Each structure stands twice: as structure tokens, then as C-alpha cells.
Amino acid sequence: MSKQESFLYVLISGIILILILAGFIEQGFLDTLRGLVALQAHPARLIHDFTALEGAGAALVNSGLVSALALTLVKLAKVRLAGPTIAAILTIMGFSLFGKTLLNVGPIIFGVYLSAKVGRKPFAAYLLIALFGTALGPLVTYLVFQAGLTGLSSVLVGILGGTVTGFFLPSIAISMLHLHQGYNLYNIGFSCGFFGLFAASILAAAKMKIDIQVMWNQEPSLTLITLIPLTSVICIGSGILLGKKKAFTDFLAIQKIPGRLPSDFVDQVSAEGTLVNMGLLGLLGSGYVFIVGGDFNGPVLGGLFTLMGFGAFGKHLKNCWPIVTGVTLSCFVFGKNLAAPGPILAALFGTTLAPLAGQFGVFIGIAAGFVHLVMVERTAAWHGGLDLYNNGFSGGLTATLFVAILEWLKTTKESRKEGTQ
Amino acid sequence: MKEYILHLIGEMAKFVLDSNPSRMVISLHQEEDGLHLAILDNVPRSEEELEKIRVALNAPKRPELSEYYGIMAGQDLLGNSRLNLVGWQVKHAEVFRTQEGTKIDLWFGGERFDSSFFSIPKK
């Protein structure tokens, strides 16, 4: 392991430790443990804010523990801790504040592991699919606790459902890449949404209730409000510590990369520049939430952690701002409140479309953000909130639309230029 | 295997065609444990450009990226060509300047594959 990778391990472990300690301090040891246990059985589908259900402390400790599991898997699979794995761990960190639990991620990861074994591939080859695939964790929770089953049968059905889901995810995820050609950063979100359509349809056919509910913490504590700015400052400080002035020149170099999947900024530029990029994205994202008057609760922190995580794997200031502008513009045109759950999450998670802006320019980025907002407000109902990465699902649809049109325009323009039509 | 080869050839062809050559030759040679691709064009490139190609094609092995995202190699029309998608899957790569342009030699294969045992000459 290189010195740089060791540094990243220390940094990510440190952030995980901060989450766990902050959680226990926030809520008290025993109450946090009680809340943590209770969270495992709560509905996890969109949008169940864990900070509202069992307190910020329990949610933070849950986040820390699930992230620690993800970091351990990266180490065990002998995969480099770099752009994609940092993105996966920080995404898991965020979503464990509103949907992922230690209980519901296990069967999905095991299913992906089985898929790798059947395909005679090392688990490392499917590690990213296993980590991001935990977006369908709520399906496991639903089958175990909300499907109306009892006793051992509910546990077995839940585990089996999650394992089967994980088993099929690699094949779906690989196919879905062809549709948007890497212009939707949350490809597994797109894949999970697609799979979720079928899962939700089966559950609905079996007369199971699978409607969308919104549990939203409107009074976040000071710990939650300060968490992302603190983590961002730590990232920027670590980048400067690691690279000094080079951290800023490398940060500027990152802004020139379109960001299309797979763009590992740690590999393509440097860890120090990447850390500065992550930190600035976190600070500016927090600034946006603050300006629009949003709540720094579980889902919003999830969006900010994901924004920061993908600051190592495709997102930067230059390719993100057009998307956020597009979402904001869409809110103004359609009279939506920027601080409402849908719009604020769309602004943060909608940056999944950042590569469109990075590759094709500001106008396409703004247009993509504009379309994304109206799409994402409909798609959650389609999969019953089973896919936590609903913005990834919507983003995949939006990116596919834009890629189809842009590809047609490109070939038509070339044909006309060559005079073949 | 056929699809795998088509992905690789597609991405390499896209890379060469992005430079608008008037000539491009792609040669394939298959053996039991691996295959050799040779790509020739008549595009003059600077030493810096050649070094960039070498770096991209001799990228460190990234199993988590090559198996999952590698499938995108040679599959699309939009955006720039991405040699790193091929580089993660290459066993060994060499890039030379020729009289007319550039020659890229790529060797692919399983764990047992060793390009030095390959039966065709490297140059």
C-alpha cells in the first residue's frame, strides 16, 4: 500500500470515528444504542430520515458502522482506496442516515459476492456494484418487517430477497452503462431503480402496501448542521498537508476533466487535489443548503456526503454548477420551493449528471438539470421508494435522453458535412 | 471472446480515427491464452503524445474498474476515446513512432499468459 493510500485510510477512518463519537455524545450511550437497534426495523424506503426517527445520535452511529463495514470490504477485497471506492464509502455514509442499515446491506452484498463466484471472477471485480448496490437495502427491510410476514419466515424471505437482488445486480448494472454511456455517475442507482420497478410491481401485485412516505427532520441539531462543513475543512486541510501548493494546482487540473464514468481523480491527477475538490464541493453544497433555507437532516447530509464522495470520482465545481443552476431554474419555472425535500435533494444528487456539463458545456448541463428535477419528482413512486438512489434512476433516464439526442445530432451533423444526405 | 475483442478494437479504432488519419491498419493474432493487437496509423505524434498513450495503456491493474466499466470500451460515439478503459485490461503495451505515424502493440491474456512467449515478432 502506498503512503498516499495509507493517508486516505487514516482520513476516512478518522471521519468514521468522528461520526460514531459525535453520535454517542449527541444522544448519550445507552439511548444511542437503543435507537441504533430500533433503526434496523424501521421502514427504510424513501424518505425515512433516521435523524427524525430515532435521533441524530443513532443515525450517526449507524452511518459510522455501515461505512466502517464498507471500508473493511474494500480492504478485504484488496481494491485500491482511490476515487471510486472513496465515492462508494462516502455515499454509503450519507445514505446510512436515511435508509441503509447494518441489517439491510448484508444480503445485497452477499448476493453480489455469489454472482462473482458463479461468474468465476474475483469479488474485487464487482466490489463497486456490491457497495453501491446497497441502495436496494430497503427491499430487505421491507420484506423482513413490513411485508406482513412473521417469525423466521420473514427473516428468510428478507435475506433471500436481498441475495437474489444482489445476484442479478452486476448483469443489470453492466447493461445500463450502455444506455447513458457513462454520463450518469450513479449508474447503480439507475440499475437499482430499474430492478425496483419490477420488485415494486410484484409487491403491489401481491397486494402489499408500498406507498411513498416522507419523514423529514425539520429541526436538525447543531451537530448535524456543522458536520459537513467540518468534514469539508478536514478534507481541504488534509489535501494541503499532503501536497501543499500542489494541492491547488491539481485542484485546478481536475476542473478540466469532463468527469464521465469512470474518472478517478486520485489516479488521473492526485489525492491532494482531489481532497481539496471534495472539501470545496462540501462547503459550497452546504452554502447552497444554507442559502435556500434547507434542513441539514439525514437526507440532505446524505446528498452532501455523496457530493463530496463523487468529488473523487467525476464531480467538480465546473461541471456541477450548471446542473444545480438547471434544477434551481426548473424550481422557479414550476413554482417549487427550493428548500422542499424533492428540489433540495435534486439539486444535490442531480449532480449525477455533471459529466454532461463537463463534456458538452454549460447549456446542456443547465438543460439536463432542468429536466432532471421534473423527472425525479415522479420516479420515486414508480419503484415505491425501494431504490434509495432515486436521483440516480432519474438521472439515468435524463442522461439516456440527452445522449440519444446528442448522438443523433452528432451523426447528422457529420453526415451533412460530408454531403452524404 | 468475440465481443471482448470487438470492444477493444472499437475503442482503439475510435482513438485513431479521432486524429483523422488517411490510413489505419488493425491486425489481430490470437493464441491459446491470449491475443495480440497491432494498430498502425499515419498520424505523426509528438513524444509527449506518445508518452500519454503509453501511460494510459500501461495503467496499473484496476479489477474493480476494468470488469465493470471496461465494458464501455468501443461502445459509443459521443465524447473522447478513453484509452484507460483498454489499459486496465492490457497485459502489456508498447507504443512506437514509425516512419509514417504510430504503431501500438497490445497483448491481452489470462493469468498464464506471457507476451514474451508470443510466437510473432514484436517489431
Coordinates of C-alpha atoms in Angstrom, one line a residue:
Chain A
M1 CA 0.0 0.0 0.0
S2 CA 1.4 3.4 -1.0
K3 CA 1.9 6.2 1.5
Q4 CA -0.8 8.2 -0.1
E5 CA -3.3 5.3 0.2
S6 CA -2.4 4.8 3.8
F7 CA -3.1 8.5 4.3
L8 CA -6.6 8.1 2.7
Y9 CA -7.3 5.1 5.0
V10 CA -6.4 7.2 8.1
L11 CA -8.6 10.1 6.8
I12 CA -11.7 8.0 6.0
S13 CA -11.3 6.1 9.3
G14 CA -11.0 9.4 11.1
I15 CA -14.2 10.7 9.6
I16 CA -16.0 7.4 10.5
L17 CA -14.7 7.8 14.1
I18 CA -15.9 11.4 14.2
L19 CA -19.4 10.2 13.2
I20 CA -19.6 7.5 15.9
L21 CA -18.2 9.7 18.6
A22 CA -20.5 12.6 17.7
G23 CA -23.4 10.2 17.7
F24 CA -22.7 8.9 21.2
I25 CA -22.0 12.5 22.5
E26 CA -25.2 13.8 20.9
Q27 CA -27.6 11.3 22.2
G28 CA -25.9 9.5 25.1
F29 CA -24.5 6.0 25.1
L30 CA -27.5 3.9 26.0
D31 CA -30.1 5.9 24.2
T32 CA -28.0 5.8 21.0
L33 CA -27.6 2.0 21.3
R34 CA -31.4 1.6 21.8
G35 CA -32.0 3.9 18.8
L36 CA -29.5 2.0 16.7
V37 CA -31.2 -1.3 17.3
A38 CA -34.6 0.2 16.7
L39 CA -33.4 1.7 13.3
Q40 CA -32.8 -1.7 11.9
A41 CA -36.5 -2.5 12.0
H42 CA -37.8 0.9 10.8
P43 CA -39.1 1.3 7.2
A44 CA -36.1 2.4 5.2
R45 CA -37.7 3.3 1.9
L46 CA -37.6 6.9 0.6
I47 CA -37.8 9.2 2.5
H48 CA -37.3 8.0 6.1
D49 CA -34.9 10.3 7.8
F50 CA -33.2 8.3 10.5
T51 CA -32.3 11.5 12.4
A52 CA -36.1 12.1 12.8
L53 CA -37.0 8.5 13.7
E54 CA -34.5 7.6 16.4
G55 CA -32.5 10.7 16.9
A56 CA -29.3 12.2 15.3
G57 CA -27.0 10.1 17.6
A58 CA -28.4 6.7 16.5
A59 CA -28.4 7.8 12.8
L60 CA -24.7 9.0 13.0
V61 CA -23.6 5.8 14.7
N62 CA -25.5 3.7 12.1
S63 CA -23.7 5.7 9.4
G64 CA -20.3 5.2 11.0
L65 CA -20.8 1.5 11.4
V66 CA -22.1 0.8 7.9
S67 CA -19.3 3.0 6.5
A68 CA -16.8 1.0 8.5
L69 CA -18.2 -2.2 7.0
A70 CA -17.7 -0.7 3.5
L71 CA -14.1 0.4 4.2
T72 CA -13.4 -3.1 5.6
L73 CA -14.8 -4.7 2.4
V74 CA -12.5 -2.5 0.3
K75 CA -9.5 -3.6 2.3
L76 CA -10.5 -7.3 2.3
A77 CA -11.2 -7.3 -1.5
K78 CA -7.7 -5.8 -1.9
V79 CA -9.0 -2.9 -4.0
R80 CA -7.3 0.4 -4.0
L81 CA -8.7 3.1 -1.8
A82 CA -9.0 5.8 -4.6
G83 CA -11.7 7.7 -6.4
P84 CA -14.4 5.1 -6.9
T85 CA -14.0 3.5 -3.5
I86 CA -14.0 6.8 -1.7
A87 CA -17.2 7.8 -3.6
A88 CA -18.8 4.5 -2.6
I89 CA -17.9 4.8 1.1
L90 CA -19.0 8.4 1.4
T91 CA -22.2 7.6 -0.5
I92 CA -22.9 4.8 1.9
M93 CA -22.0 7.1 4.8
G94 CA -24.7 9.5 3.6
F95 CA -27.4 7.0 2.8
S96 CA -26.9 5.3 6.2
L97 CA -28.5 8.4 7.6
F98 CA -31.8 7.7 5.7
G99 CA -32.2 4.1 4.6
K100 CA -29.1 1.8 4.8
T101 CA -28.6 -0.2 7.9
L102 CA -26.1 -2.9 9.0
L103 CA -29.0 -5.4 8.6
N104 CA -30.3 -4.5 5.2
V105 CA -27.0 -4.1 3.3
G106 CA -25.6 -7.6 4.2
P107 CA -27.8 -9.8 1.9
I108 CA -27.3 -7.5 -1.1
I109 CA -23.5 -7.6 -0.7
F110 CA -23.7 -11.4 -0.3
G111 CA -25.8 -11.7 -3.5
V112 CA -23.2 -9.7 -5.5
Y113 CA -20.5 -11.9 -4.0
L114 CA -22.3 -15.0 -5.1
S115 CA -22.7 -13.5 -8.6
A116 CA -18.9 -13.0 -8.8
K117 CA -18.3 -16.6 -7.6
V118 CA -20.7 -18.0 -10.2
G119 CA -19.1 -15.9 -12.9
R120 CA -15.6 -17.1 -11.7
K121 CA -14.5 -13.5 -11.1
P122 CA -12.7 -12.1 -8.0
F123 CA -15.1 -10.2 -5.7
A124 CA -12.9 -7.2 -6.4
A125 CA -14.3 -7.1 -9.9
Y126 CA -17.8 -6.5 -8.5
L127 CA -16.9 -4.6 -5.4
L128 CA -18.3 -1.3 -6.6
I129 CA -21.5 -2.9 -7.6
A130 CA -21.8 -4.5 -4.2
L131 CA -21.2 -1.3 -2.3
F132 CA -23.4 1.0 -4.4
G133 CA -25.9 -1.8 -4.8
T134 CA -26.9 -1.5 -1.1
A135 CA -29.2 1.2 -2.5
L136 CA -31.8 -1.6 -2.5
G137 CA -31.3 -2.3 1.2
P138 CA -34.9 -1.0 1.9
L139 CA -36.2 -4.0 0.0
V140 CA -34.7 -6.3 2.6
T141 CA -36.1 -4.2 5.5
Y142 CA -39.5 -4.2 3.8
L143 CA -39.6 -8.0 3.3
V144 CA -38.4 -8.7 6.9
F145 CA -40.5 -6.1 8.8
Q146 CA -43.3 -4.6 6.7
A147 CA -44.4 -7.3 4.3
G148 CA -46.8 -8.9 6.8
L149 CA -44.6 -12.0 7.3
T150 CA -43.8 -13.1 10.8
G151 CA -41.1 -15.1 12.7
L152 CA -38.3 -17.0 10.9
S153 CA -40.1 -16.9 7.5
S154 CA -39.9 -13.1 7.4
V155 CA -36.1 -13.2 8.0
L156 CA -35.6 -15.9 5.5
V157 CA -37.6 -14.1 2.8
G158 CA -35.8 -10.9 3.5
I159 CA -32.4 -12.5 3.3
L160 CA -33.4 -14.5 0.1
G161 CA -34.9 -11.4 -1.5
G162 CA -31.8 -9.3 -0.8
T163 CA -29.4 -12.1 -2.0
V164 CA -31.4 -12.6 -5.3
T165 CA -31.4 -8.9 -5.8
G166 CA -27.6 -8.6 -5.3
F167 CA -27.0 -11.7 -7.5
F168 CA -28.7 -10.0 -10.5
L169 CA -27.3 -6.5 -10.0
P170 CA -24.0 -6.9 -11.8
S171 CA -25.7 -8.0 -15.1
I172 CA -28.2 -5.2 -14.9
A173 CA -25.5 -2.6 -13.9
I174 CA -23.2 -3.5 -16.8
S175 CA -26.1 -3.3 -19.3
M176 CA -27.3 0.0 -18.0
L177 CA -24.0 1.6 -18.7
H178 CA -24.6 1.3 -22.5
L179 CA -27.8 3.4 -22.2
H180 CA -26.2 6.6 -20.8
Q181 CA -22.6 5.8 -21.8
G182 CA -21.2 6.9 -18.5
Y183 CA -22.9 10.3 -18.4
N184 CA -24.9 9.4 -15.3
L185 CA -22.5 9.0 -12.4
Y186 CA -24.9 6.9 -10.2
N187 CA -25.2 4.0 -12.7
I188 CA -26.1 1.6 -9.9
G189 CA -28.9 4.0 -8.9
F190 CA -30.2 3.7 -12.4
S191 CA -29.9 -0.1 -12.3
C192 CA -31.5 -0.4 -8.9
G193 CA -34.4 1.8 -10.0
F194 CA -34.9 -0.4 -13.0
F195 CA -34.8 -3.5 -10.8
G196 CA -37.0 -1.7 -8.2
L197 CA -39.7 -1.2 -10.8
F198 CA -40.1 -5.0 -11.1
A199 CA -39.8 -5.6 -7.3
A200 CA -42.4 -2.9 -6.5
S201 CA -44.8 -4.3 -9.2
I202 CA -44.5 -7.8 -7.7
L203 CA -45.2 -6.5 -4.2
A204 CA -48.1 -4.4 -5.4
A205 CA -49.5 -7.5 -7.3
A206 CA -49.3 -9.4 -4.0
K207 CA -51.5 -6.6 -2.5
M208 CA -48.7 -5.3 -0.3
K209 CA -48.8 -1.6 0.5
I210 CA -45.8 0.2 -0.9
D211 CA -46.6 3.9 -1.0
I212 CA -44.2 6.8 -0.5
Q213 CA -43.9 8.4 2.9
V214 CA -41.8 11.5 3.9
M215 CA -40.3 11.6 7.4
W216 CA -38.2 14.8 7.4
N217 CA -36.3 16.2 10.3
Q218 CA -37.1 20.0 10.3
E219 CA -35.1 20.8 13.4
P220 CA -31.7 19.4 12.9
S221 CA -29.2 19.7 15.8
L222 CA -26.0 21.7 15.8
T223 CA -24.0 18.5 15.3
L224 CA -25.8 17.8 12.0
I225 CA -25.5 21.4 10.8
T226 CA -21.8 21.6 11.4
L227 CA -20.9 18.0 10.3
I228 CA -20.4 18.6 6.6
P229 CA -18.5 22.0 6.9
L230 CA -16.2 20.3 9.5
T231 CA -15.6 17.3 7.3
S232 CA -15.0 19.6 4.3
V233 CA -12.4 21.6 6.2
I234 CA -10.7 18.4 7.2
C235 CA -10.6 17.3 3.6
I236 CA -9.1 20.6 2.4
G237 CA -6.6 20.6 5.3
S238 CA -5.6 17.1 4.5
G239 CA -5.1 18.0 0.9
I240 CA -2.9 20.9 1.7
L241 CA -1.0 18.8 4.3
L242 CA -0.4 16.2 1.7
G243 CA 0.5 18.4 -1.3
K244 CA 1.0 22.0 -0.1
K245 CA 0.7 24.4 -3.1
K246 CA 0.4 21.4 -5.5
A247 CA -3.0 20.7 -3.9
F248 CA -4.4 23.8 -5.5
T249 CA -2.7 23.4 -8.9
D250 CA -4.0 19.8 -9.0
F251 CA -7.5 21.0 -7.9
L252 CA -7.4 23.4 -11.0
A253 CA -6.3 20.5 -13.2
I254 CA -9.3 18.4 -12.0
Q255 CA -11.7 21.2 -13.2
K256 CA -10.6 20.4 -16.8
I257 CA -11.7 16.7 -16.7
P258 CA -15.3 16.1 -18.2
G259 CA -16.0 13.7 -15.3
R260 CA -17.6 10.9 -17.4
L261 CA -17.6 7.4 -15.8
P262 CA -15.0 6.2 -14.8
S263 CA -13.0 9.3 -13.9
D264 CA -10.8 8.5 -10.9
F265 CA -9.4 11.9 -9.9
V266 CA -6.9 10.4 -7.4
D267 CA -5.4 8.3 -10.3
Q268 CA -5.8 10.9 -13.1
V269 CA -4.5 13.9 -11.1
S270 CA -3.6 13.4 -7.4
A271 CA -5.0 12.7 -3.9
E272 CA -4.2 16.2 -2.7
G273 CA -6.1 17.9 -5.5
T274 CA -9.0 15.5 -5.1
L275 CA -9.3 16.2 -1.3
V276 CA -9.4 20.0 -2.0
N277 CA -12.1 19.4 -4.7
M278 CA -14.1 17.2 -2.3
G279 CA -13.8 19.7 0.5
L280 CA -14.8 22.7 -1.7
L281 CA -17.8 20.8 -3.1
G282 CA -18.9 20.0 0.5
L283 CA -18.5 23.7 1.6
L284 CA -20.3 25.1 -1.5
G285 CA -23.1 22.4 -1.2
S286 CA -23.6 23.4 2.4
G287 CA -23.7 27.0 1.4
Y288 CA -26.4 26.2 -1.1
V289 CA -28.5 24.4 1.6
F290 CA -28.0 27.3 3.9
I291 CA -28.9 30.0 1.3
V292 CA -32.1 28.2 0.2
G293 CA -33.1 27.6 3.9
G294 CA -32.9 23.8 3.7
D295 CA -32.7 21.5 6.7
F296 CA -29.4 19.8 7.5
N297 CA -31.0 16.5 8.2
G298 CA -30.3 12.9 7.3
P299 CA -31.3 13.0 3.6
V300 CA -29.6 16.4 3.0
L301 CA -26.4 15.3 4.7
G302 CA -26.7 12.2 2.5
G303 CA -26.7 14.4 -0.5
L304 CA -23.7 16.4 0.7
F305 CA -21.7 13.3 1.6
T306 CA -22.4 11.9 -1.8
L307 CA -21.4 15.2 -3.5
M308 CA -18.1 15.1 -1.6
G309 CA -17.6 11.4 -2.3
F310 CA -18.0 11.9 -6.0
G311 CA -15.6 14.8 -5.8
A312 CA -13.1 12.0 -6.1
F313 CA -14.9 10.3 -9.0
G314 CA -16.4 12.6 -11.6
K315 CA -17.8 15.8 -9.9
H316 CA -16.1 19.1 -9.6
L317 CA -17.2 22.7 -9.3
K318 CA -17.0 23.4 -13.0
N319 CA -19.2 20.5 -14.1
C320 CA -21.6 20.7 -11.1
W321 CA -22.8 24.3 -11.1
P322 CA -24.7 24.1 -14.4
I323 CA -26.7 21.2 -13.1
V324 CA -27.6 23.0 -9.9
T325 CA -28.5 26.1 -11.9
G326 CA -30.8 24.0 -14.1
V327 CA -32.6 22.4 -11.1
T328 CA -32.9 25.9 -9.5
L329 CA -34.3 27.3 -12.7
S330 CA -36.8 24.5 -13.0
C331 CA -38.0 25.2 -9.5
F332 CA -38.6 28.9 -10.4
V333 CA -40.4 28.0 -13.6
F334 CA -42.7 25.4 -12.0
G335 CA -43.1 27.3 -8.7
K336 CA -41.4 24.8 -6.4
N337 CA -39.9 25.6 -3.0
L338 CA -36.1 25.2 -3.3
A339 CA -35.9 24.0 0.3
A340 CA -38.6 21.3 -0.1
P341 CA -37.4 17.7 0.1
G342 CA -37.6 17.0 -3.7
P343 CA -35.9 20.1 -5.0
I344 CA -33.2 20.3 -2.4
L345 CA -32.3 16.6 -2.9
A346 CA -32.5 17.1 -6.7
A347 CA -30.0 20.0 -6.5
L348 CA -27.5 17.9 -4.5
F349 CA -27.9 14.5 -6.0
G350 CA -28.8 15.8 -9.5
T351 CA -25.1 16.4 -9.9
T352 CA -25.0 12.8 -11.0
L353 CA -25.4 14.5 -14.5
A354 CA -22.3 16.6 -14.1
P355 CA -20.4 14.7 -16.9
L356 CA -23.0 16.1 -19.4
A357 CA -22.0 19.6 -18.4
G358 CA -18.3 18.6 -18.3
Q359 CA -18.4 17.1 -21.8
F360 CA -21.0 19.2 -23.7
G361 CA -20.9 22.5 -21.9
V362 CA -22.9 24.8 -19.7
F363 CA -26.1 25.0 -21.7
I364 CA -26.5 21.2 -21.9
G365 CA -25.7 21.0 -18.2
I366 CA -28.4 23.5 -17.3
A367 CA -30.9 21.8 -19.6
A368 CA -30.2 18.4 -18.0
G369 CA -30.6 19.9 -14.5
F370 CA -33.9 21.4 -15.6
V371 CA -35.3 18.2 -16.9
H372 CA -33.9 16.2 -14.0
L373 CA -36.0 18.0 -11.4
V374 CA -39.3 17.3 -13.1
M375 CA -38.4 13.6 -13.7
V376 CA -37.1 12.9 -10.2
E377 CA -40.3 14.1 -8.6
R378 CA -42.2 11.3 -10.4
T379 CA -39.8 8.4 -10.4
A380 CA -39.7 7.5 -6.7
A381 CA -43.4 6.4 -6.8
W382 CA -42.6 4.1 -9.7
H383 CA -40.3 1.9 -7.6
G384 CA -42.1 2.6 -4.3
G385 CA -39.1 4.3 -2.8
L386 CA -37.2 0.9 -2.8
D387 CA -34.2 2.4 -4.6
L388 CA -32.6 4.9 -2.3
Y389 CA -30.7 6.4 -5.3
N390 CA -33.8 7.8 -6.9
N391 CA -31.8 10.6 -8.4
G392 CA -29.6 8.1 -10.0
F393 CA -32.6 6.4 -11.5
S394 CA -34.0 9.7 -12.8
G395 CA -30.5 10.9 -13.8
G396 CA -30.0 7.7 -15.8
L397 CA -33.3 8.4 -17.7
T398 CA -32.3 12.0 -18.3
A399 CA -28.8 11.1 -19.4
T400 CA -30.1 8.5 -21.8
L401 CA -32.4 11.0 -23.3
F402 CA -29.7 13.6 -23.8
V403 CA -27.2 11.0 -25.1
A404 CA -29.7 9.8 -27.6
I405 CA -30.4 13.3 -28.9
L406 CA -26.7 14.4 -28.8
E407 CA -25.6 11.3 -30.6
W408 CA -28.2 11.8 -33.3
L409 CA -27.2 15.4 -33.7
K410 CA -23.5 14.5 -33.9
T411 CA -24.0 11.8 -36.6
T412 CA -26.5 14.0 -38.5
K413 CA -24.1 17.0 -38.4
E414 CA -21.2 14.7 -39.7
S415 CA -23.4 13.3 -42.5
R416 CA -24.5 16.7 -43.6
K417 CA -20.9 17.9 -43.6
E418 CA -19.7 15.0 -45.7
G419 CA -22.6 15.7 -48.1
T420 CA -24.0 12.1 -47.8
Q421 CA -27.5 13.3 -47.2
Chain B
M1 CA -14.3 -13.7 -26.7
K2 CA -15.5 -12.3 -30.0
E3 CA -17.4 -9.5 -28.2
Y4 CA -14.4 -8.7 -26.0
I5 CA -12.1 -8.4 -29.0
L6 CA -14.7 -6.1 -30.7
H7 CA -14.8 -3.8 -27.7
L8 CA -11.0 -3.5 -27.7
I9 CA -10.7 -3.0 -31.4
G10 CA -13.6 -0.5 -31.3
E11 CA -12.0 1.7 -28.7
M12 CA -8.6 1.6 -30.3
A13 CA -10.1 2.4 -33.7
K14 CA -12.1 5.3 -32.2
F15 CA -8.9 6.7 -30.7
V16 CA -7.0 6.6 -34.0
L17 CA -10.0 7.9 -36.0
D18 CA -10.3 10.9 -33.6
S19 CA -7.0 12.1 -35.2
N20 CA -8.4 11.8 -38.7
P21 CA -5.8 9.5 -40.3
S22 CA -5.8 8.7 -44.0
R23 CA -4.6 5.2 -43.2
M24 CA -5.3 2.8 -40.3
V25 CA -4.4 -0.9 -40.0
I26 CA -5.5 -3.1 -37.2
S27 CA -4.0 -6.6 -37.0
L28 CA -5.2 -9.4 -34.7
H29 CA -3.3 -12.5 -33.8
Q30 CA -4.9 -15.0 -31.4
E31 CA -3.2 -17.7 -29.4
E32 CA -4.5 -20.2 -26.8
D33 CA -4.0 -18.0 -23.7
G34 CA -4.1 -14.5 -25.2
L35 CA -4.1 -12.3 -28.2
H36 CA -2.1 -9.6 -29.8
L37 CA -3.5 -6.4 -31.4
A38 CA -1.3 -4.2 -33.5
I39 CA -2.7 -0.8 -34.5
L40 CA -0.9 1.4 -37.1
D41 CA -1.8 4.8 -38.5
N42 CA -0.1 7.6 -40.4
V43 CA -0.7 10.3 -37.8
P44 CA 2.6 12.0 -36.7
R45 CA 2.5 12.4 -32.9
S46 CA 4.9 14.3 -30.6
E47 CA 6.9 12.4 -28.0
E48 CA 4.6 13.9 -25.3
E49 CA 1.6 12.5 -27.0
L50 CA 3.2 9.1 -27.4
E51 CA 4.1 9.1 -23.7
K52 CA 0.5 9.9 -22.8
I53 CA -0.6 6.9 -24.8
R54 CA 2.0 4.7 -23.1
V55 CA 0.8 5.8 -19.7
A56 CA -2.9 5.2 -20.5
L57 CA -2.3 1.8 -21.9
N58 CA 0.1 0.6 -19.2
A59 CA -2.2 1.8 -16.4
P60 CA -2.0 -0.1 -13.1
K61 CA -4.4 -3.0 -12.9
R62 CA -7.8 -1.9 -11.5
P63 CA -10.0 -5.0 -11.4
E64 CA -12.9 -3.0 -9.8
L65 CA -12.9 -0.7 -12.9
S66 CA -11.9 -3.0 -15.7
E67 CA -14.6 -5.6 -15.2
Y68 CA -17.4 -3.2 -14.7
Y69 CA -16.7 0.0 -16.7
G70 CA -14.4 -1.8 -19.2
I71 CA -17.5 -2.9 -21.0
M72 CA -17.9 0.6 -22.3
A73 CA -14.8 0.3 -24.4
G74 CA -15.6 0.7 -28.1
Q75 CA -19.3 1.1 -27.4
D76 CA -20.2 4.7 -28.1
L77 CA -19.9 7.6 -30.5
L78 CA -20.1 10.5 -28.1
G79 CA -17.2 12.0 -26.2
N80 CA -13.5 11.4 -26.4
S81 CA -11.9 8.0 -26.8
R82 CA -10.7 6.6 -23.5
L83 CA -7.6 4.5 -23.7
N84 CA -7.6 3.8 -19.9
L85 CA -10.6 1.5 -20.5
V86 CA -8.4 -0.6 -22.6
G87 CA -5.3 0.0 -20.5
W88 CA -6.9 -1.7 -17.4
Q89 CA -7.3 -4.8 -19.5
V90 CA -4.0 -4.9 -21.2
K91 CA -1.3 -7.3 -20.1
H92 CA 1.4 -5.4 -21.9
A93 CA 1.5 -2.4 -24.2
E94 CA 4.2 -0.8 -26.4
V95 CA 4.0 2.4 -28.4
F96 CA 6.4 3.3 -31.2
R97 CA 6.9 6.0 -33.7
T98 CA 7.1 4.7 -37.3
Q99 CA 8.2 6.4 -40.4
E100 CA 4.7 7.5 -41.2
G101 CA 3.0 7.6 -37.9
T102 CA 2.4 5.4 -34.8
K103 CA 2.3 1.7 -34.0
I104 CA 0.7 0.4 -30.9
D105 CA 1.2 -3.2 -29.8
L106 CA -1.2 -4.6 -27.2
W107 CA -1.1 -8.0 -25.6
F108 CA -4.1 -9.4 -23.7
G109 CA -4.4 -12.6 -21.8
G110 CA -5.2 -14.6 -18.7
E111 CA -3.0 -15.2 -15.7
R112 CA -0.9 -17.8 -17.5
F113 CA -0.3 -15.5 -20.5
D114 CA 3.2 -14.2 -21.1
S115 CA 3.7 -11.9 -24.1
S116 CA 7.4 -12.9 -24.3
F117 CA 6.3 -16.4 -25.3
F118 CA 4.2 -15.0 -28.2
S119 CA 5.1 -16.5 -31.5
I120 CA 5.0 -13.3 -33.6
P121 CA 7.9 -10.9 -33.6
K122 CA 7.3 -7.7 -31.5
K123 CA 8.7 -5.4 -34.2

